[in-house]
Each structure stands twice: as C-alpha cells, then as structure tokens.
Short mmCIF file of C-alpha atoms in Angstrom, two decimals:
data_model
loop_
_atom_site.label_atom_id
_atom_site.label_comp_id
_atom_site.label_asym_id
_atom_site.label_seq_id
_atom_site.Cartn_x
_atom_site.Cartn_y
_atom_site.Cartn_z
CA MET A 19 -9.52 -5.99 -26.58
CA LYS A 20 -8.54 -4.72 -23.31
CA LYS A 21 -4.11 -4.76 -23.11
CA GLN A 22 -3.46 -4.86 -19.54
CA GLN A 23 -1.07 -1.57 -19.05
CA SER A 24 3.09 -1.88 -17.16
CA ILE A 25 2.84 0.57 -14.69
CA SER A 26 6.56 1.83 -15.83
CA ARG A 27 4.96 3.28 -18.62
CA PHE A 28 3.54 5.99 -16.23
CA PHE A 29 6.27 6.46 -14.59
CA THR A 30 10.01 7.62 -15.03
CA ALA A 31 12.91 6.40 -13.79
CA THR A 32 15.01 8.18 -11.43
CA MET B 20 23.72 4.00 12.32
CA LEU B 21 20.50 3.32 12.42
CA GLU B 22 17.52 2.86 14.99
CA LEU B 23 14.02 3.03 14.87
CA ARG B 24 11.47 2.43 17.39
CA LEU B 25 8.10 2.66 16.65
CA VAL B 26 5.93 1.98 20.13
CA GLN B 27 2.61 0.65 17.98
CA GLY B 28 4.50 -2.67 16.20
CA SER B 29 1.76 -3.87 14.79
CA LEU B 30 1.82 -1.30 12.70
CA LEU B 31 5.17 -3.04 10.74
CA LYS B 32 3.31 -6.38 10.75
CA LYS B 33 -0.16 -5.28 9.09
CA VAL B 34 1.97 -3.07 6.28
CA LEU B 35 3.94 -6.60 5.62
CA ASP B 36 0.82 -8.78 6.03
CA ALA B 37 -0.53 -5.90 3.56
CA ILE B 38 2.60 -6.42 0.97
CA LYS B 39 4.35 -9.30 0.60
CA ASP B 40 2.19 -11.35 -1.07
CA LEU B 41 2.98 -8.35 -4.19
CA VAL B 42 6.40 -8.17 -3.76
CA THR B 43 8.92 -10.55 -2.86
CA ASP B 44 12.35 -8.33 -2.47
CA ALA B 45 12.36 -4.56 -1.55
CA ASN B 46 14.94 -2.26 -0.75
CA PHE B 47 13.37 -0.64 2.74
CA ASP B 48 15.15 3.47 1.82
CA CYS B 49 16.01 5.38 5.54
CA SER B 50 16.40 8.83 5.66
CA GLU B 51 15.93 11.59 7.86
CA SER B 52 12.22 12.50 6.67
CA GLY B 53 11.36 8.32 7.22
CA PHE B 54 11.52 4.76 6.56
CA SER B 55 10.20 4.15 2.74
CA LEU B 56 9.92 1.88 0.94
CA GLN B 57 8.97 1.71 -3.90
CA ALA B 58 8.94 -1.68 -5.36
CA MET B 59 6.87 -3.36 -8.13
CA ASP B 60 5.21 -6.62 -8.67
CA SER B 61 6.92 -9.24 -10.68
CA SER B 62 4.13 -8.62 -13.15
CA HIS B 63 4.99 -4.51 -13.74
CA VAL B 64 1.79 -3.87 -13.27
CA ALA B 65 1.35 -2.58 -9.96
CA LEU B 66 3.41 -0.27 -7.63
CA VAL B 67 3.47 0.08 -3.98
CA ALA B 68 5.20 3.12 -2.01
CA LEU B 69 5.47 3.08 1.78
CA LEU B 70 6.01 5.61 3.21
CA LEU B 71 6.34 5.74 7.27
CA ARG B 72 7.58 9.39 8.67
CA SER B 73 9.87 9.75 11.00
CA ASP B 74 8.40 11.95 13.30
CA GLY B 75 5.76 8.55 13.59
CA PHE B 76 8.37 6.57 15.52
CA GLU B 77 9.09 7.42 19.03
CA HIS B 78 12.79 7.04 18.52
CA TYR B 79 14.19 7.70 15.16
CA ARG B 80 17.88 7.74 14.33
CA CYS B 81 19.75 7.08 10.86
CA ASP B 82 22.67 8.53 10.84
CA ARG B 83 23.31 8.46 7.07
CA ASN B 84 20.85 7.64 3.67
CA LEU B 85 21.00 3.48 4.27
CA SER B 86 18.99 1.62 1.60
CA MET B 87 18.13 -2.06 2.87
CA GLY B 88 17.55 -4.51 0.17
CA MET B 89 15.20 -7.07 1.97
CA ASN B 90 13.08 -10.48 1.56
CA LEU B 91 9.49 -9.78 2.33
CA THR B 92 8.82 -13.15 3.07
CA ASN B 93 11.81 -13.82 5.36
CA MET B 94 10.88 -10.44 7.46
CA SER B 95 7.38 -11.21 7.58
CA LYS B 96 8.22 -14.46 9.23
CA MET B 97 10.06 -12.39 11.36
CA LEU B 98 7.77 -9.78 12.74
CA LYS B 99 5.15 -12.63 13.25
CA CYS B 100 7.31 -13.29 16.34
CA ALA B 101 6.29 -9.85 17.72
CA GLY B 102 3.18 -9.79 19.50
CA ASN B 103 0.57 -7.38 18.09
CA ASP B 104 0.97 -5.02 21.24
CA ASP B 105 4.77 -5.40 21.34
CA ILE B 106 8.02 -2.22 21.10
CA ILE B 107 9.65 -3.12 17.72
CA THR B 108 12.74 -1.45 16.77
CA ILE B 109 14.70 -1.81 13.93
CA LYS B 110 18.40 -1.91 14.17
CA ALA B 111 21.24 -1.82 11.14
CA ASP B 112 24.70 -1.07 11.23
CA ASP B 113 26.03 1.43 7.76
CA GLY B 114 27.74 -0.78 5.20
CA GLY B 115 26.30 -4.03 7.47
CA ASP B 116 24.64 -7.16 6.00
CA SER B 117 22.00 -7.73 8.40
CA VAL B 118 19.20 -5.39 10.22
CA THR B 119 18.35 -6.47 13.96
CA PHE B 120 14.09 -6.72 14.72
CA MET B 121 13.89 -5.88 18.68
CA PHE B 122 10.39 -6.58 20.53
CA GLU B 123 9.65 -5.71 23.53
CA SER B 124 6.40 -6.42 25.32
CA PRO B 125 4.67 -3.46 26.56
CA SER B 126 6.02 -4.50 30.05
CA GLN B 127 9.20 -4.66 28.80
CA ASP B 128 9.27 -8.10 30.50
CA LYS B 129 10.07 -9.90 27.51
CA VAL B 130 12.78 -8.74 24.92
CA SER B 131 13.62 -10.81 22.20
CA ASP B 132 16.09 -9.52 19.06
CA PHE B 133 16.16 -10.83 15.47
CA GLU B 134 18.40 -10.48 12.91
CA MET B 135 18.11 -10.88 9.02
CA LYS B 136 20.59 -11.33 6.11
CA LEU B 137 20.61 -7.88 3.80
CA MET B 138 20.07 -8.79 -0.13
CA ASP B 139 21.46 -6.62 -2.68
CA ILE B 140 18.74 -6.26 -4.89
CA ASP B 141 18.83 -3.96 -8.31
CA SER B 142 15.61 -2.42 -8.20
CA GLU B 143 14.51 0.93 -10.22
CA HIS B 144 13.62 3.86 -8.84
CA LEU B 145 9.79 5.11 -10.76
CA GLY B 146 9.07 9.12 -10.24
CA ILE B 147 5.97 9.69 -9.48
CA PRO B 148 4.87 13.18 -11.01
CA GLU B 149 2.32 14.46 -8.77
CA THR B 150 -1.74 14.44 -11.24
CA GLU B 151 -5.01 16.19 -10.79
CA TYR B 152 -6.97 13.46 -10.93
CA HIS B 153 -10.54 13.95 -12.30
CA ALA B 154 -12.11 11.90 -9.55
CA ILE B 155 -11.08 10.91 -6.00
CA VAL B 156 -13.70 8.27 -4.42
CA LYS B 157 -12.98 7.83 -0.82
CA MET B 158 -14.79 5.25 1.37
CA PRO B 159 -14.80 2.64 4.15
CA SER B 160 -11.94 0.59 3.53
CA ALA B 161 -14.29 -2.60 4.82
CA GLU B 162 -16.26 -1.87 1.73
CA PHE B 163 -14.06 -1.62 -0.90
CA ALA B 164 -12.65 -5.34 -0.15
CA ARG B 165 -15.78 -6.72 0.14
CA ILE B 166 -16.29 -5.41 -3.44
CA CYS B 167 -13.41 -6.24 -4.92
CA ARG B 168 -13.79 -9.86 -3.35
CA ASP B 169 -17.56 -10.30 -4.48
CA LEU B 170 -16.81 -9.49 -8.18
CA SER B 171 -14.12 -11.92 -8.24
CA THR B 172 -16.23 -15.11 -7.89
CA ILE B 173 -17.42 -12.98 -11.53
CA GLY B 174 -14.86 -11.30 -13.53
CA ASP B 175 -11.01 -11.40 -13.60
CA THR B 176 -11.88 -7.09 -14.30
CA VAL B 177 -13.52 -4.77 -13.03
CA VAL B 178 -14.53 -1.51 -14.49
CA ILE B 179 -14.50 1.82 -12.04
CA SER B 180 -16.69 4.48 -13.15
CA VAL B 181 -17.61 7.31 -11.58
CA SER B 182 -20.28 10.45 -12.44
CA LYS B 183 -21.90 12.45 -10.23
CA ASP B 184 -24.79 9.68 -9.26
CA GLY B 185 -21.65 7.94 -7.43
CA VAL B 186 -18.84 5.04 -8.02
CA LYS B 187 -19.57 2.09 -10.16
CA PHE B 188 -17.61 -1.21 -9.46
CA SER B 189 -18.71 -3.28 -13.05
CA THR B 190 -18.23 -6.46 -13.76
CA SER B 191 -18.48 -9.76 -16.14
CA GLY B 192 -17.51 -13.55 -16.52
CA ASP B 193 -19.06 -16.84 -17.98
CA ILE B 194 -21.92 -17.27 -15.37
CA GLY B 195 -23.03 -13.39 -15.73
CA SER B 196 -23.04 -10.12 -14.79
CA ALA B 197 -23.16 -7.36 -11.94
CA ASN B 198 -23.06 -3.73 -11.18
CA VAL B 199 -22.11 -3.09 -7.85
CA VAL B 200 -23.22 1.17 -7.23
CA CYS B 201 -21.72 3.36 -4.26
CA ARG B 202 -23.34 6.98 -3.62
CA GLN B 203 -22.28 9.28 -1.96
CA ASN B 204 -23.37 9.56 1.78
CA ASN B 205 -23.06 11.35 4.23
CA SER B 206 -22.38 10.07 8.52
CA VAL B 207 -23.16 12.20 11.27
CA ASP B 208 -22.39 9.68 13.28
CA ASN B 209 -19.04 8.07 11.73
CA LYS B 210 -16.70 10.02 9.21
CA ASP B 211 -14.91 5.96 8.68
CA ASN B 212 -18.14 5.85 6.89
CA GLU B 213 -18.93 7.93 4.77
CA THR B 214 -18.67 7.61 1.05
CA VAL B 215 -17.43 10.88 -0.54
CA ILE B 216 -17.05 11.73 -4.43
CA GLU B 217 -14.44 14.19 -5.54
CA MET B 218 -15.45 14.65 -9.07
CA ASN B 219 -14.16 17.16 -11.87
CA GLU B 220 -15.22 14.92 -14.48
CA PRO B 221 -16.20 11.71 -14.99
CA VAL B 222 -14.26 9.27 -15.22
CA SER B 223 -13.86 5.14 -16.27
CA LEU B 224 -11.14 2.85 -15.97
CA THR B 225 -10.78 -1.14 -16.45
CA PHE B 226 -8.34 -3.00 -14.32
CA ALA B 227 -7.64 -6.76 -12.99
CA LEU B 228 -9.29 -7.45 -9.45
CA ARG B 229 -6.55 -9.95 -8.52
CA TYR B 230 -4.07 -6.79 -7.99
CA LEU B 231 -7.06 -4.79 -6.62
CA ASN B 232 -7.53 -8.17 -4.09
CA SER B 233 -4.46 -7.45 -3.17
CA PHE B 234 -4.23 -4.68 -2.07
CA THR B 235 -6.93 -5.12 0.30
CA LYS B 236 -4.18 -7.18 2.70
CA ALA B 237 -4.22 -3.12 3.51
CA THR B 238 -7.64 -2.98 5.38
CA THR B 239 -6.21 -3.91 8.46
CA LEU B 240 -4.63 -0.77 8.16
CA SER B 241 -7.08 1.73 8.14
CA ASN B 242 -10.80 1.95 7.93
CA THR B 243 -11.02 4.30 5.12
CA VAL B 244 -9.48 4.47 1.58
CA THR B 245 -8.68 6.65 -1.54
CA LEU B 246 -8.98 5.94 -5.59
CA SER B 247 -7.62 8.25 -7.08
CA MET B 248 -8.79 8.00 -10.61
CA SER B 249 -7.85 10.35 -14.04
CA LYS B 250 -8.07 9.45 -17.80
CA GLU B 251 -5.85 6.15 -19.07
CA LEU B 252 -3.91 6.58 -15.49
CA PRO B 253 -3.01 4.26 -13.03
CA VAL B 254 -5.59 4.44 -9.87
CA VAL B 255 -4.18 4.86 -7.08
CA VAL B 256 -5.57 3.10 -3.71
CA GLU B 257 -4.03 5.21 -0.76
CA TYR B 258 -4.40 3.84 2.97
CA LYS B 259 -3.63 6.36 6.13
CA ILE B 260 -1.70 4.76 8.64
CA ALA B 261 -2.46 6.16 11.71
CA GLU B 262 -0.21 9.24 12.37
CA ILE B 263 2.58 8.08 10.62
CA GLY B 264 2.12 7.33 6.97
CA HIS B 265 0.58 5.96 4.21
CA ILE B 266 0.70 2.55 1.87
CA ARG B 267 -0.37 3.39 -1.73
CA PHE B 268 -1.46 1.24 -4.63
CA TYR B 269 -0.88 1.82 -8.51
CA LEU B 270 -2.32 -0.34 -10.69
CA ALA B 271 -1.71 0.40 -14.18
CA PRO B 272 -5.09 0.59 -16.05
CA LYS B 273 -6.28 -1.68 -19.30
CA ILE B 274 -6.73 0.18 -22.42
CA GLU B 275 -7.66 -0.72 -25.74
CA ASP B 276 -5.07 -1.97 -28.21
#
C-alpha cells in the first residue's frame, strides 16, 4: 500500500 | 511604502484563479527582487511557489521587505472586479493593516480602488534545495490538463513514468484502468506543441490526481508545462508566467510503506 507523503518531509524549514 | 504596477493585470487574476482553491491564506512577500508567495495546502501534501520578478512590473517600489498576509478567496473576489485589460497597482504602507488594489482601464477613463484587510498568518517558510532531476518533461499545458482530467474519471492516483519511450500516465479504479503515453515530438511550426523529454534515468512516481488537477488551473498562464521528477521526491509542476516569473507546484509522492 502506497502512503501519501507530507511535502514538509522533503524540505527544511528556514 | 509599496507600489507595484502591473500593466498586464490579467496575469494576477489568473494567478489567483490558479492557487485560491489549493491555498486559503498566504503571505505575499515583497522584496527588491520581486513579489512572491510560498504556501502549503491545508493537508501539507502540496506546496505552491509563485514569483513575479520586479523587472516584470512597469513600476516597482518596495522600500523595505514586506510580508502581507492575505485571504486568497477575498483577494480573488477583489481581483475579479478588475477588467481583463486593466492595469493593476498593488499599494501598501509599511506596517499598515490593509492593501489597496487599484484598477485602471486601458483608456484611463475608469479608475477603481479596492482596499482589503490584511491578516496575520503564521506560516513556515520551507527551503527548497536545488535538485538534479532524473527526468524533465516539457509538454503542452492543455494536453497535461486533459490527461489529468481524463484519468481522474477512472482513478484517484496516477503513476507517471518516464522512460526512453516517452512519458506514461497510468491509473486504475473500480471500472477499469487507463494508460496515456506521450512520445517526444518536435513541432516545426510551434514550439508550444512540442513534447520534449530530457531523461538521465527512468523514473516512476505515484501521485494523487486531485492535486494535479488543481495545479492545472494554472493552464491559462502558459502554453507549456514542465514536470521535473526524481525517484521518491516531489514532482515539480511549473508554469512560466510570460516575461515576469513562474508558478511552481510541488507535490509529495505516494510511497510504499
């Protein structure tokens, strides 16, 4: 089962 | 003091139409380099990044960096009151709690101003690293919109696969399945009709179609769209905005647990 990822997982907060 | 005069005001109307259903509230950031926005959708699956470069405005005055929180539904209501040929000027005072949109008809015989209250929005700014993408597909934006719309009548997710044969969009649902393959083509007459695939290595990613369908509301901004993909990374769906900037949508993939 593929799970929807969160976009913030891929980018870092600045 | 902020004063930005955009002769082709319809671009701002189109930008709002493209993002207002994805994002409710957002901070517009104004600096020397341009007018920009970065915002996530409420479920934090997609991110939109808009840039309108300062040199694309007829007049651009921004004395100090300013972040203006706006409700995009309300902003869209106001911009709908501008004619498609109107010149739009955005004005704000430093530290003020409102922004004014001024609309001028092309013949200057009608001038309107609409003042909108600003809001405090606590939003996280994300750093988007420069990435070497495994595959970049440039295709007609209307074609991409058509494919997303068609496939969403069959299934909820799409697998986008880029190989040397082309780019394949696949979906399946209760009633059946569908595949659309677009091959690279070179149009002599019109570059906008071309599908161009740059591939360093094959890549296949799964995405929720409802977000891609939402992104295609930007189709009116550009005749072409670019999809940049790397394994297990968000896809970047980019629409260039003629001579002035771009709107980029980032969508997180669905990944096997």
